[in-house]
Amino acid sequence: MATMTAAQMRERAKREYNAFVAACPSQQLLRRISDKWATLVLAALGGGSDCTGEPAAMRYSELSRVLAGVSPKMLTQTLRNLERDGLISRTVTATVPVTVSYELTALGLSLYETVRQLKLWAEDHMGEVLAHRAASEEATSGPL
């Protein structure tokens, strides 16, 4: 077998990723980015709460306000995971008190448009989904 450079080995591994295979690491990444809070953090950092603005850094407290219902523990965990995966960066500024902000990295920006579209699709089609759910419940709870 011929010796391969590190770049060649990475390129070979990239071609071999298949999310349909249980052992593929891309399944872990899909699990991470399809998490509700991860998706919403990426959307918020990409364009604010309505996804119409420009990508901008946000402080923890801003994210907490935009993401109604997220617990401090879950937000912290989500931010750490996204940072570890290289999708967001964390910047600490020496002020009193210390200022910490988060923003999308180049990798995170490459995912943002997909996440934005998913969020907007969910909002646009929620009425239809609710109607289907109601019809399904009505059909299954009818006379036997």
mmCIF file of C-alpha atoms in Angstrom:
data_model
loop_
_atom_site.group_PDB
_atom_site.id
_atom_site.type_symbol
_atom_site.label_atom_id
_atom_site.label_comp_id
_atom_site.label_asym_id
_atom_site.label_seq_id
_atom_site.Cartn_x
_atom_site.Cartn_y
_atom_site.Cartn_z
ATOM 1 C CA MET A 1 0.000 0.000 0.000
ATOM 2 C CA ALA A 2 1.298 3.440 -0.925
ATOM 3 C CA THR A 3 2.051 5.997 1.758
ATOM 4 C CA MET A 4 -0.486 8.832 1.949
ATOM 5 C CA THR A 5 -0.079 12.359 3.216
ATOM 6 C CA ALA A 6 -2.363 13.637 5.970
ATOM 7 C CA ALA A 7 -4.291 15.700 3.410
ATOM 8 C CA GLN A 8 -4.793 12.638 1.218
ATOM 9 C CA MET A 9 -6.016 10.627 4.213
ATOM 10 C CA ARG A 10 -8.505 13.378 5.129
ATOM 11 C CA GLU A 11 -9.785 13.526 1.552
ATOM 12 C CA ARG A 12 -10.182 9.728 1.464
ATOM 13 C CA ALA A 13 -12.066 9.745 4.774
ATOM 14 C CA LYS A 14 -14.285 12.572 3.503
ATOM 15 C CA ARG A 15 -15.312 10.492 0.492
ATOM 16 C CA GLU A 16 -16.083 7.553 2.788
ATOM 17 C CA TYR A 17 -18.433 9.421 5.164
ATOM 18 C CA ASN A 18 -21.939 8.010 4.886
ATOM 19 C CA ALA A 19 -24.522 9.132 7.440
ATOM 20 C CA PHE A 20 -26.627 6.037 6.715
ATOM 21 C CA VAL A 21 -23.909 3.875 8.305
ATOM 22 C CA ALA A 22 -24.333 3.682 12.092
ATOM 23 C CA ALA A 23 -20.615 3.977 12.839
ATOM 24 C CA CYS A 24 -20.114 7.056 10.666
ATOM 25 C CA PRO A 25 -19.082 10.137 12.686
ATOM 26 C CA SER A 26 -21.300 12.306 10.499
ATOM 27 C CA GLN A 27 -24.294 10.856 12.410
ATOM 28 C CA GLN A 28 -22.993 12.527 15.571
ATOM 29 C CA LEU A 29 -22.707 15.827 13.730
ATOM 30 C CA LEU A 30 -26.240 15.494 12.354
ATOM 31 C CA ARG A 31 -27.504 14.756 15.848
ATOM 32 C CA ARG A 32 -25.748 17.883 17.140
ATOM 33 C CA ILE A 33 -26.917 20.321 14.475
ATOM 34 C CA SER A 34 -30.473 18.959 14.385
ATOM 35 C CA ASP A 35 -30.903 19.615 18.097
ATOM 36 C CA LYS A 36 -33.588 22.267 18.637
ATOM 37 C CA TRP A 37 -31.402 24.602 20.676
ATOM 38 C CA ALA A 38 -28.353 24.255 18.417
ATOM 39 C CA THR A 39 -30.480 25.089 15.391
ATOM 40 C CA LEU A 40 -31.980 28.122 17.109
ATOM 41 C CA VAL A 41 -28.601 29.387 18.409
ATOM 42 C CA LEU A 42 -27.149 29.167 14.889
ATOM 43 C CA ALA A 43 -30.195 30.948 13.467
ATOM 44 C CA ALA A 44 -30.032 33.707 16.086
ATOM 45 C CA LEU A 45 -26.314 34.324 15.555
ATOM 46 C CA GLY A 46 -26.871 34.342 11.813
ATOM 47 C CA GLY A 47 -29.572 36.949 11.640
ATOM 48 C CA GLY A 48 -31.278 37.692 14.921
ATOM 49 C CA SER A 49 -34.595 36.394 16.149
ATOM 50 C CA ASP A 50 -36.321 36.916 12.800
ATOM 51 C CA CYS A 51 -33.375 35.707 10.660
ATOM 52 C CA THR A 52 -33.469 38.878 8.558
ATOM 53 C CA GLY A 53 -30.399 40.646 9.912
ATOM 54 C CA GLU A 54 -26.748 40.143 9.239
ATOM 55 C CA PRO A 55 -24.658 37.631 11.203
ATOM 56 C CA ALA A 56 -23.460 39.320 14.364
ATOM 57 C CA ALA A 57 -21.867 38.491 17.691
ATOM 58 C CA MET A 58 -24.260 38.174 20.606
ATOM 59 C CA ARG A 59 -23.728 38.054 24.340
ATOM 60 C CA TYR A 60 -25.018 35.164 26.429
ATOM 61 C CA SER A 61 -27.791 37.339 27.892
ATOM 62 C CA GLU A 62 -28.931 38.395 24.401
ATOM 63 C CA LEU A 63 -29.098 34.781 23.260
ATOM 64 C CA SER A 64 -30.989 33.867 26.409
ATOM 65 C CA ARG A 65 -33.601 36.550 25.699
ATOM 66 C CA VAL A 66 -33.985 35.571 22.029
ATOM 67 C CA LEU A 67 -34.267 31.844 22.810
ATOM 68 C CA ALA A 68 -37.339 31.921 25.011
ATOM 69 C CA GLY A 69 -37.617 28.798 27.125
ATOM 70 C CA VAL A 70 -33.989 27.682 27.067
ATOM 71 C CA SER A 71 -32.563 26.967 30.507
ATOM 72 C CA PRO A 72 -29.171 28.449 31.437
ATOM 73 C CA LYS A 73 -27.722 24.932 31.685
ATOM 74 C CA MET A 74 -28.968 23.945 28.214
ATOM 75 C CA LEU A 75 -27.805 27.196 26.615
ATOM 76 C CA THR A 76 -24.349 26.827 28.150
ATOM 77 C CA GLN A 77 -24.115 23.192 27.043
ATOM 78 C CA THR A 78 -25.278 24.038 23.527
ATOM 79 C CA LEU A 79 -22.794 26.906 23.179
ATOM 80 C CA ARG A 80 -19.920 24.713 24.402
ATOM 81 C CA ASN A 81 -20.818 21.947 21.957
ATOM 82 C CA LEU A 82 -21.103 24.313 19.002
ATOM 83 C CA GLU A 83 -17.788 25.913 19.938
ATOM 84 C CA ARG A 84 -16.105 22.516 20.242
ATOM 85 C CA ASP A 85 -17.371 21.609 16.761
ATOM 86 C CA GLY A 86 -15.981 24.861 15.344
ATOM 87 C CA LEU A 87 -19.380 26.306 14.386
ATOM 88 C CA ILE A 88 -19.189 29.293 16.746
ATOM 89 C CA SER A 89 -16.394 31.177 18.437
ATOM 90 C CA ARG A 90 -16.353 32.578 21.950
ATOM 91 C CA THR A 91 -14.652 35.896 22.651
ATOM 92 C CA VAL A 92 -13.883 37.088 26.177
ATOM 93 C CA THR A 93 -13.276 40.807 26.659
ATOM 94 C CA ALA A 94 -11.589 41.993 29.847
ATOM 95 C CA THR A 95 -14.148 44.453 31.154
ATOM 96 C CA VAL A 96 -15.845 44.810 34.516
ATOM 97 C CA PRO A 97 -17.759 42.547 34.528
ATOM 98 C CA VAL A 98 -16.143 40.322 31.905
ATOM 99 C CA THR A 99 -17.931 40.424 28.526
ATOM 100 C CA VAL A 100 -18.363 37.156 26.635
ATOM 101 C CA SER A 101 -19.775 37.097 23.125
ATOM 102 C CA TYR A 102 -20.448 34.357 20.595
ATOM 103 C CA GLU A 103 -20.456 34.502 16.818
ATOM 104 C CA LEU A 104 -20.571 32.176 13.847
ATOM 105 C CA THR A 105 -17.278 30.971 12.430
ATOM 106 C CA ALA A 106 -16.757 30.492 8.693
ATOM 107 C CA LEU A 107 -17.863 26.883 9.177
ATOM 108 C CA GLY A 108 -20.948 28.018 11.091
ATOM 109 C CA LEU A 109 -21.766 30.554 8.390
ATOM 110 C CA SER A 110 -21.640 27.782 5.793
ATOM 111 C CA LEU A 111 -24.372 25.973 7.759
ATOM 112 C CA TYR A 112 -26.416 29.059 8.648
ATOM 113 C CA GLU A 113 -28.436 29.363 5.427
ATOM 114 C CA THR A 114 -29.634 25.755 5.737
ATOM 115 C CA VAL A 115 -30.597 26.277 9.384
ATOM 116 C CA ARG A 116 -32.325 29.555 8.526
ATOM 117 C CA GLN A 117 -34.386 27.875 5.820
ATOM 118 C CA LEU A 118 -35.358 25.059 8.191
ATOM 119 C CA LYS A 119 -36.518 27.557 10.838
ATOM 120 C CA LEU A 120 -38.481 29.601 8.306
ATOM 121 C CA TRP A 121 -40.034 26.449 6.798
ATOM 122 C CA ALA A 122 -41.221 25.324 10.236
ATOM 123 C CA GLU A 123 -42.780 28.717 10.908
ATOM 124 C CA ASP A 124 -44.425 28.921 7.458
ATOM 125 C CA HIS A 125 -45.904 25.409 7.566
ATOM 126 C CA MET A 126 -46.873 25.041 11.213
ATOM 127 C CA GLY A 127 -50.547 25.752 10.476
ATOM 128 C CA GLU A 128 -50.664 22.924 7.938
ATOM 129 C CA VAL A 129 -48.905 20.527 10.296
ATOM 130 C CA LEU A 130 -51.325 21.372 13.112
ATOM 131 C CA ALA A 131 -54.284 20.784 10.771
ATOM 132 C CA HIS A 132 -52.897 17.364 9.804
ATOM 133 C CA ARG A 133 -52.335 16.481 13.448
ATOM 134 C CA ALA A 134 -55.890 17.447 14.335
ATOM 135 C CA ALA A 135 -57.292 15.427 11.426
ATOM 136 C CA SER A 136 -55.183 12.429 12.407
ATOM 137 C CA GLU A 137 -56.325 12.627 16.044
ATOM 138 C CA GLU A 138 -59.935 12.951 14.930
ATOM 139 C CA ALA A 139 -59.608 9.927 12.641
ATOM 140 C CA THR A 140 -58.012 7.766 15.323
ATOM 141 C CA SER A 141 -60.365 8.806 18.145
ATOM 142 C CA GLY A 142 -63.566 8.308 16.117
ATOM 143 C CA PRO A 143 -66.099 5.506 16.650
ATOM 144 C CA LEU A 144 -64.692 2.014 16.662
#
